[in-house]
Structure formats: C-alpha cells, structure tokens
Amino acid sequence: MRGSPLRWVLWDVKDTLLKVRGSVGLLYSKEAEEWGLSLQPAEVNAAFRETYRRYSSRYMNYGISQGLNAQTWWTGVVRDTLSQCGVKDPALANTMATKLYHDFCNAENWEVFPDSQTALARCSSLGLKLGVVSNFDNRLEEILRSCGLLSHFSFVVTSEGAGVAKPSPAIFHQALQKCGTSADRVAHIGDHYEYDYLASRSVGIHGFLLDRDNTHKDKGDVPQEHRIVSLDDLPLRLQEHLA
C-alpha cells in the first residue's frame, strides 16, 4: 500500500458500466417505424454523429452557460438528426425527439456490461464507498435506477448538475467535497483517456483507465498497473491501496 488508504471509488458510467443497446440509429429508426416512417440506421448514425459534434462544439455541456438545459439540447440534437434523415415535418420531428428523450430513461435502451454488477459489489465488500462522476445529464439517476445500479452509489455527480464537465478539475473537486476526504484516498475508473484517466490524476485521484478493446495499450504514459481490460480486474488493483 502506498500513501493514504483508499476510502472511495468514483465511476464513469457510459461505456464503463453500461452502453446504448444496439445503436442510436437503430433505436431512432424503431421509433420512426411507430410513426409510419422508414429510416436507415446507418444513415441515422452518421447524421447523429455529425449533429452531436456540432451541438457539442456550439453548446458545450448541454449549453448550460448559454441558458439551455439538457432536455432542450438533446431535443435539438435528435430533431436535427431526424430532419437530416428525411423527417420533414418539424412538429413531428420535435414530438419524436421529446419522446426519445424520455425513452432513454428506460433500461430497455441500455445494456449493462456483464462485469459491472459484480465489480461494484466487490468494491463495496472491500469497505469502499462508491460515487459517480459522469458527463451526462440529470436523467442519469433514473437510468441507473432502471438498470439496477443506483443502489451501489452514495451520490451521483453529472455534468449538467455540476455545471461543468470532465476534463475540468472542477467536477472532480465537487465529487471530492461529497466524499469528504482528500484526493489521495479516492480512486476513479473510466474508459476515456483524457476525461477520466488524465483528468482524475491531475487532481491527485488514483485514476484507472478501462480499456475493454485494447485501444490504449500503446499509450506510454499509462503504466500497466493503471490500465485494466475488464472491471473484474479492478477490485484486486484497489486492494493494493487499502490499509
């Protein structure tokens, strides 16, 4: 054990604990079918990626600093995606976008990774408390509840609620306040090299990088002991930092 013993583990959520079931294109196309429309999932995926990038650049973190909120932001992203794919009636596109925004609170649109529940339970059994730090909107608690994950966590910090997003240190400082302890007694696990690994370590948290697809194996500044390919490996790594 090096330094102060760990007391908390902070978790990223999307693509760490769960992911969109299938694809956005598939889910949007299924919704379109309910309205008698035929959309191609691949075309919808491409339109969504372009629209999402544009909105993220123009209105960072759901446009909160510009007077927007996540529901307005997401409704715009989905509406513009559908419009690009041939949904020409603006009122219909808006209705579909609003419905999809609410539908994404449901577990049926999310897939929990097979190693998530076990890893969370094992970390708790080590005497560690768990919290969430996620670039997500305020639907996250309901999503975690519907997926059977919320009960593992003492708190959930979203970028919408915090008013700031990873990789800003400020969102981690808010989480540390909720932990009520110093950064060297906290670990963080997530799948994003910059937003999760580098950002958490920049404030003194023990950051671990989840690399399910081995996409980061060549990053020389991530020691092997900081990189895991499955959440099954996390509890053993954390034990090395326990008293």
XYZ file of N, CA, C and O in Angstrom, residues 11-19 111-120 149 189-193 208-217 226-234:
176
model
N -16.887 6.523 -10.279
C -17.136 5.770 -11.503
C -17.675 6.651 -12.613
O -18.615 7.435 -12.400
N -17.106 6.513 -13.793
C -17.756 6.958 -15.022
C -18.893 5.974 -15.296
O -18.923 4.873 -14.742
N -19.844 6.333 -16.148
C -20.984 5.433 -16.393
C -21.031 4.944 -17.838
O -20.832 3.757 -18.117
N -21.268 5.867 -18.789
C -21.471 5.434 -20.172
C -20.178 4.858 -20.747
O -19.111 5.472 -20.657
N -20.277 3.675 -21.292
C -19.174 2.899 -21.872
C -18.186 2.397 -20.810
O -17.139 1.840 -21.157
N -18.541 2.587 -19.544
C -17.789 1.978 -18.445
C -18.660 0.935 -17.746
O -18.288 -0.231 -17.649
N -19.842 1.358 -17.285
C -20.779 0.445 -16.629
C -21.883 -0.038 -17.561
O -22.419 -1.138 -17.388
N -22.235 0.794 -18.527
C -23.305 0.441 -19.460
C -23.080 1.141 -20.793
O -22.250 2.034 -20.907
N -23.824 0.708 -21.808
C -23.733 1.321 -23.131
C -25.116 1.328 -23.769
O -26.034 0.618 -23.327
N -27.595 -1.315 -22.143
C -27.049 -2.642 -21.872
C -25.963 -2.522 -20.806
O -24.946 -1.852 -21.019
N -26.201 -3.136 -19.653
C -25.206 -3.137 -18.579
C -24.138 -4.175 -18.914
O -24.451 -5.316 -19.247
N -22.882 -3.775 -18.825
C -21.803 -4.723 -19.108
C -21.836 -5.875 -18.102
O -22.165 -5.677 -16.924
N -21.493 -7.081 -18.552
C -21.588 -8.260 -17.677
C -20.744 -8.181 -16.403
O -21.061 -8.835 -15.414
N -19.666 -7.384 -16.437
C -18.786 -7.310 -15.270
C -19.146 -6.175 -14.309
O -18.503 -6.024 -13.260
N -20.174 -5.392 -14.617
C -20.457 -4.188 -13.825
C -20.974 -4.496 -12.424
O -20.418 -4.027 -11.421
N -22.064 -5.265 -12.347
C -22.673 -5.518 -11.038
C -21.690 -6.184 -10.079
O -21.589 -5.801 -8.905
N -20.965 -7.192 -10.562
C -20.031 -7.918 -9.707
C -18.916 -7.008 -9.208
O -18.548 -7.046 -8.019
N -18.374 -6.170 -10.102
C -17.289 -5.272 -9.705
C -17.758 -4.267 -8.657
O -17.044 -3.995 -7.679
N -18.945 -3.724 -8.851
C -19.484 -2.769 -7.881
C -19.661 -3.432 -6.514
O -19.282 -2.873 -5.476
N -28.588 -0.305 -10.867
C -27.242 0.059 -10.429
C -27.215 1.158 -9.366
O -26.217 1.297 -8.655
N -12.443 5.298 -11.992
C -12.355 4.375 -13.118
C -13.244 4.861 -14.260
O -14.392 5.239 -14.041
N -12.700 4.885 -15.470
C -13.463 5.286 -16.638
C -12.753 4.859 -17.905
O -11.588 4.451 -17.870
N -13.457 4.985 -19.029
C -12.936 4.460 -20.294
C -12.249 5.509 -21.151
O -11.672 5.170 -22.186
N -12.311 6.784 -20.762
C -11.778 7.848 -21.612
C -10.413 8.302 -21.098
O -10.274 8.700 -19.939
N -9.432 8.239 -21.987
C -8.048 8.554 -21.619
C -7.921 9.968 -21.056
O -7.317 10.172 -19.991
N -7.733 5.104 -12.892
C -7.537 3.850 -13.626
C -8.267 3.967 -14.963
O -9.376 4.508 -15.035
N -7.635 3.453 -16.006
C -8.198 3.516 -17.353
C -8.769 2.152 -17.739
O -8.040 1.156 -17.777
N -10.073 2.127 -18.024
C -10.722 0.902 -18.509
C -10.549 0.835 -20.021
O -11.021 1.706 -20.737
N -9.899 -0.207 -20.480
C -9.544 -0.331 -21.900
C -10.070 -1.658 -22.440
O -9.313 -2.577 -22.753
N -11.402 -1.760 -22.530
C -12.046 -3.023 -22.909
C -11.570 -3.531 -24.274
O -11.465 -4.730 -24.488
N -11.306 -2.615 -25.205
C -10.969 -3.012 -26.575
C -9.484 -2.900 -26.884
O -9.082 -2.954 -28.052
N -8.672 -2.717 -25.863
C -7.222 -2.580 -26.048
C -6.841 -1.437 -26.981
O -5.843 -1.517 -27.698
N -7.617 -0.365 -26.948
C -7.332 0.767 -27.826
C -6.241 1.676 -27.260
O -5.673 2.485 -27.982
N -5.956 1.528 -25.953
C -4.974 2.416 -25.321
C -3.694 1.689 -24.912
O -2.884 2.242 -24.172
N -3.511 0.478 -25.401
C -2.375 -0.316 -24.924
C -1.026 0.279 -25.311
O -0.013 -0.028 -24.679
N -2.100 0.863 -14.068
C -3.222 1.818 -14.117
C -4.257 1.434 -15.171
O -5.277 2.093 -15.274
N -3.986 0.427 -15.957
C -4.844 0.076 -17.096
C -5.452 -1.299 -16.863
O -4.760 -2.252 -16.511
N -6.776 -1.405 -17.038
C -7.445 -2.691 -16.915
C -8.312 -2.924 -18.151
O -8.790 -1.975 -18.785
N -8.501 -4.177 -18.510
C -9.302 -4.512 -19.689
C -10.693 -5.013 -19.307
O -11.542 -5.199 -20.165
N -10.911 -5.229 -18.016
C -12.215 -5.660 -17.513
C -12.398 -5.120 -16.111
O -11.425 -5.024 -15.341
N -13.633 -4.780 -15.752
C -13.902 -4.339 -14.390
C -13.644 -5.448 -13.372
O -13.484 -5.176 -12.179
N -13.595 -6.698 -13.843
C -13.266 -7.811 -12.948
C -11.897 -7.621 -12.305
O -11.637 -8.132 -11.206
N -11.019 -6.877 -12.996
C -9.654 -6.687 -12.505
C -9.533 -5.555 -11.484
O -8.508 -5.446 -10.803
N -10.563 -4.719 -11.399
C -10.441 -3.511 -10.575
C -10.307 -3.789 -9.082
O -9.424 -3.198 -8.432
